[in-house]
XYZ file of C-alpha atoms in Angstrom:
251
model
C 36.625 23.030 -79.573
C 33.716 21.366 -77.557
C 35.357 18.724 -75.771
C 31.693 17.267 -74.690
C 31.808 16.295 -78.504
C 34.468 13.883 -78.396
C 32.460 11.613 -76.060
C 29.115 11.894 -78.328
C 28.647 8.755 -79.622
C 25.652 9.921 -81.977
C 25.638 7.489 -85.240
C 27.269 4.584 -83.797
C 26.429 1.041 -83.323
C 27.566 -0.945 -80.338
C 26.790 -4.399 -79.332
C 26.971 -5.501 -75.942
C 26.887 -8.381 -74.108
C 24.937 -9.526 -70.924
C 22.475 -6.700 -71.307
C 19.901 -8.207 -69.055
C 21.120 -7.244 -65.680
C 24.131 -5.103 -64.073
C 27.309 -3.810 -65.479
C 25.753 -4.896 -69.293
C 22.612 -3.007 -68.528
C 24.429 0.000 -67.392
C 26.621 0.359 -70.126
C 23.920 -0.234 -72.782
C 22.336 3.100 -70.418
C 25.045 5.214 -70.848
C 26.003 4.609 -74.493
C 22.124 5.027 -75.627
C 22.588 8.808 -73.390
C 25.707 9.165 -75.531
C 23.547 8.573 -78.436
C 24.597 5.395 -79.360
C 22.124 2.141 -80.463
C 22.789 -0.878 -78.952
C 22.268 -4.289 -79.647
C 21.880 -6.302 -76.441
C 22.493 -9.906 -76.290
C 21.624 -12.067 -73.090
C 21.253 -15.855 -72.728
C 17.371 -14.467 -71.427
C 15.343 -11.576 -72.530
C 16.889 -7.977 -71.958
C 12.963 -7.395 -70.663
C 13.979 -4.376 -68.531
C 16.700 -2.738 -70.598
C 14.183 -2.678 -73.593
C 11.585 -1.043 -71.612
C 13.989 1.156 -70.532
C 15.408 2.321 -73.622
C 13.100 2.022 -76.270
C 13.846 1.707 -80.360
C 17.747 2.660 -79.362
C 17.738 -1.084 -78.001
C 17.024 -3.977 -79.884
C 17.708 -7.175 -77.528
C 19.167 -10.936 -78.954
C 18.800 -14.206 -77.076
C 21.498 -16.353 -77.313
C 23.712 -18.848 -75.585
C 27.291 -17.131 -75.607
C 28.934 -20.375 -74.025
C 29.840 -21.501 -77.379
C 31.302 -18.776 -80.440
C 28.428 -20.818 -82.917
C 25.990 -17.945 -82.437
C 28.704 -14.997 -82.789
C 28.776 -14.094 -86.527
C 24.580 -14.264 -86.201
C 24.658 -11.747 -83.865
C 26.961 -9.235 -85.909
C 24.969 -10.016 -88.912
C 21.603 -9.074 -87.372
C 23.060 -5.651 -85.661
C 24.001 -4.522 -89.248
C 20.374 -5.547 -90.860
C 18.633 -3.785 -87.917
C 21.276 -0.498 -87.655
C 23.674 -0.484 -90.531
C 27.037 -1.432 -88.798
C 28.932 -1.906 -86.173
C 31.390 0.579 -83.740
C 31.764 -0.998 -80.518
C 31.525 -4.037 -79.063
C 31.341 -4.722 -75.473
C 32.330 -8.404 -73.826
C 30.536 -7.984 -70.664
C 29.038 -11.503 -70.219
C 30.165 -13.922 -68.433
C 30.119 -16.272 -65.172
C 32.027 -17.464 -62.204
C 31.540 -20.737 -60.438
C 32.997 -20.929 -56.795
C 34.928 -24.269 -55.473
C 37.942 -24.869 -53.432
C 40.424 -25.293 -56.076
C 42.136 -28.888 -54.629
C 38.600 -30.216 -55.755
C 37.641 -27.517 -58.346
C 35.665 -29.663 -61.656
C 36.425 -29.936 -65.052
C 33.614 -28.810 -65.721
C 33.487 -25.594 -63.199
C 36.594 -24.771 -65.229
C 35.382 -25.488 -69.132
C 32.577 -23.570 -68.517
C 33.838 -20.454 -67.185
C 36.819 -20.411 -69.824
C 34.515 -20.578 -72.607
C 32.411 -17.826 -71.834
C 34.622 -15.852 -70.399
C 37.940 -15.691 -72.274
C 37.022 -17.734 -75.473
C 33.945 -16.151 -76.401
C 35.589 -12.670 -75.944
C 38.417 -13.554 -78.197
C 36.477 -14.997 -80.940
C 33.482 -12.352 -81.071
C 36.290 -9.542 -80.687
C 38.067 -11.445 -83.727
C 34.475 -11.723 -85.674
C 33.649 -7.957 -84.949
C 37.388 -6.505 -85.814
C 36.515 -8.627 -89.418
C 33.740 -6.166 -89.544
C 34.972 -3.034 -88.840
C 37.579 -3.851 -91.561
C 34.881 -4.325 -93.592
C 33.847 -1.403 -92.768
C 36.814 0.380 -93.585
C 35.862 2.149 -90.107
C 37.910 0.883 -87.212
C 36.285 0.589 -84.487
C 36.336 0.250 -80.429
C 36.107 -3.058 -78.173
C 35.987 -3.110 -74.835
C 36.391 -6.000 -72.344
C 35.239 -6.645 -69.208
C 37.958 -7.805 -66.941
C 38.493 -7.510 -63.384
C 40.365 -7.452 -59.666
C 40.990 -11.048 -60.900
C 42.995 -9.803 -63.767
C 45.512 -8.615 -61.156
C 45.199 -10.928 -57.800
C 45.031 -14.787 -57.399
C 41.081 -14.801 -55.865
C 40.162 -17.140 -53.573
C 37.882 -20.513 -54.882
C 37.847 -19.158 -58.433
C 40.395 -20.609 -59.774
C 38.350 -20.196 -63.346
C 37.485 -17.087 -63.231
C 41.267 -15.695 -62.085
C 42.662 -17.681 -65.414
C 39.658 -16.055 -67.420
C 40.270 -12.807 -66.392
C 43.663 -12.996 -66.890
C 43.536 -13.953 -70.210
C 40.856 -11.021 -70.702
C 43.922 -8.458 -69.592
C 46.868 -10.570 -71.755
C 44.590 -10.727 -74.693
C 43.156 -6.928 -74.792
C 47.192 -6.293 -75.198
C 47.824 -9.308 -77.911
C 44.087 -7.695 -79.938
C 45.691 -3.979 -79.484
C 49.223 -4.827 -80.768
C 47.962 -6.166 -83.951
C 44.849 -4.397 -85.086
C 45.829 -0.844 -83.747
C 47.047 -0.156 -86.830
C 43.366 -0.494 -88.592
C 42.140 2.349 -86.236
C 40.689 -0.519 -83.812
C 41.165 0.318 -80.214
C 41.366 -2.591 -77.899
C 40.944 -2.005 -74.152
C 39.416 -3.125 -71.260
C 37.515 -2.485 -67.456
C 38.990 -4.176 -64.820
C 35.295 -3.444 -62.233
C 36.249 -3.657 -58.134
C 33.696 -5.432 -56.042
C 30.599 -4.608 -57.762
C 27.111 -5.300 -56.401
C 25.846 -7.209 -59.095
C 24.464 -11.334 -59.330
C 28.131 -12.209 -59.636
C 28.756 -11.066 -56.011
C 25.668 -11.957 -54.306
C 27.303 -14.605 -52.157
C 29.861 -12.599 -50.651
C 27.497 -10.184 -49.996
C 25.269 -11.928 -48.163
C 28.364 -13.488 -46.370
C 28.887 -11.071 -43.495
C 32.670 -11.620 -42.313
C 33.856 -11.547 -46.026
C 32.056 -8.861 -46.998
C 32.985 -6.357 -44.360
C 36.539 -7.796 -44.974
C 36.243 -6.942 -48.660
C 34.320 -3.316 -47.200
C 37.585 -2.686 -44.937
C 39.644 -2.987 -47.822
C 38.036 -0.493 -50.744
C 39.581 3.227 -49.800
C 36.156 4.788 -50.752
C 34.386 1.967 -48.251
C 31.593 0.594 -50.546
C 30.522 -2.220 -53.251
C 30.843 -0.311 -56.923
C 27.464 0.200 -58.579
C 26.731 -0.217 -62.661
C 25.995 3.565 -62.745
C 30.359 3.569 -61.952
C 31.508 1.919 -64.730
C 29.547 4.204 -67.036
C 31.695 6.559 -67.823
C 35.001 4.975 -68.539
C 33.020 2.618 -70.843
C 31.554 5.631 -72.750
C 34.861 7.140 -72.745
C 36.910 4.083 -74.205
C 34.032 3.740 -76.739
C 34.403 7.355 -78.022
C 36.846 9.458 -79.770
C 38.035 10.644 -76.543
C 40.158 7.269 -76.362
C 41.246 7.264 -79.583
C 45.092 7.278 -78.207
C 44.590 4.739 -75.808
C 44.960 1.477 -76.450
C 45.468 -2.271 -75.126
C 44.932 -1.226 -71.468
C 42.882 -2.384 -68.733
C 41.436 0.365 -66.694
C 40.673 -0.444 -62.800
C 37.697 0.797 -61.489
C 37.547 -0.254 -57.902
C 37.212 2.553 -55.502
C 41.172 2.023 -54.718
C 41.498 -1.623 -54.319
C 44.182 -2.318 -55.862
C 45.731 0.899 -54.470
C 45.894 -0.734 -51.150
């Protein structure tokens, strides 16, 4: 047996979210060198990850803090490649505030992106791969924040919670349609999310001092898990959220 073959993802579909920039644009680059085509949605235009990847990529614009453009989105993927096998919730936003004054807003806003969204498109897309008669693979993005309290993001800790509760509540019910639910839990990534605490010195080498392998993650390391939970190598696993943080949360 060629045990490359069980991560080819050659005839599939995926759709990912927040393809513009970062972790989104890195996993729409390794699925398309897996073989996949990927439909790429952004609230701006996926100009670079187009460029980059040519008729494997076909880019949406849409506003993903409300679910009204979800089914849209799914529709259009299976006019433009046929159907859908994966869906990646990437997208999503953090807004920073001590929490004894933390807005109603600060906290709406990151909650619907970030943990409503997710469930609903997940929901929409698992409609489709019943359709299908094809099961299918979603993937999450979750994160350290799934695990620790944060500090001034009291939003995006409950968000990425609920990512990790709900990848488990998704698995236990729709693993029996062949649907795999799982998710990536990224470390300290250097991506727009993280610019400010990079360019704050003190908490950056503090967060530095921390990670065992002593360096921000980069999109190219999330690659391969998400190509791997989006193949038939993963096919066993299923409502987990896999940390990949350089040994944070090892410390």
């Amino acid at each position: 047996m060629n045990t490359l073959k069980m991560f080819d993802l050659s005839g599939k579909v995926a759709i990912v979210t927040g393809s513009s920039t970062g972790l989104g644009q890195g996993i729409c680059r390794a699925f398309v060198g897996a073989g996949a085509k990927v439909v790429g949605v952004d609230y701006v235009e996926s100009t670079d990850t187009a460029k980059e990847l040519g008729e494997n990529f076909y880019g949406i614009v849409a506003n993903l803090m409300t679910i009204e453009p979800l089914q849209g989105i799914i529709d259009a993927a299976v006019e433009k490649f046929g159907r859908v096998d994966i869906l990646v919730n990437n997208a999503g936003i953090i807004r920073r505030e001590d929490a004894i004054e933390f807005s109603e807003k600060n906290w709406d806003d990151v909650m619907s992106i970030n943990a409503k969204t997710v469930f609903f498109f997940s929901q929409l897309v698992a409609k489709q791969f019943l359709k299908q008669k094809s099961g299918g693979k979603i993937i999450s993005i979750a994160s350290m924040l799934s695990y620790q309290g944060g500090i001034r993001v009291p939003s995006y800790t409950a968000s990425k919670s609920a990512v990790k509760g709900i990848t488990m509540s998704m698995a236990n019910e729709w693993a029996k349609y062949g649907i795999n639910v799982n998710a990536i839990a990224p470390g300290y990534m250097a991506t727009n999310n993280t610019a400010q605490l990079r360019s704050d010195k003190d908490r950056s080498e503090a967060i530095l001092e921390r990670i065992p392998q002593g360096r921000w993650g980069t999109p190219d390391d999330v690659m391969g898990t998400a190509v791997f939970l989006a193949s038939s190598a993963s096919d066993y696993v299923n409502g987990f959220t896999v940390a990949v943080d350089g040994g944070w949360l090892a410390r």
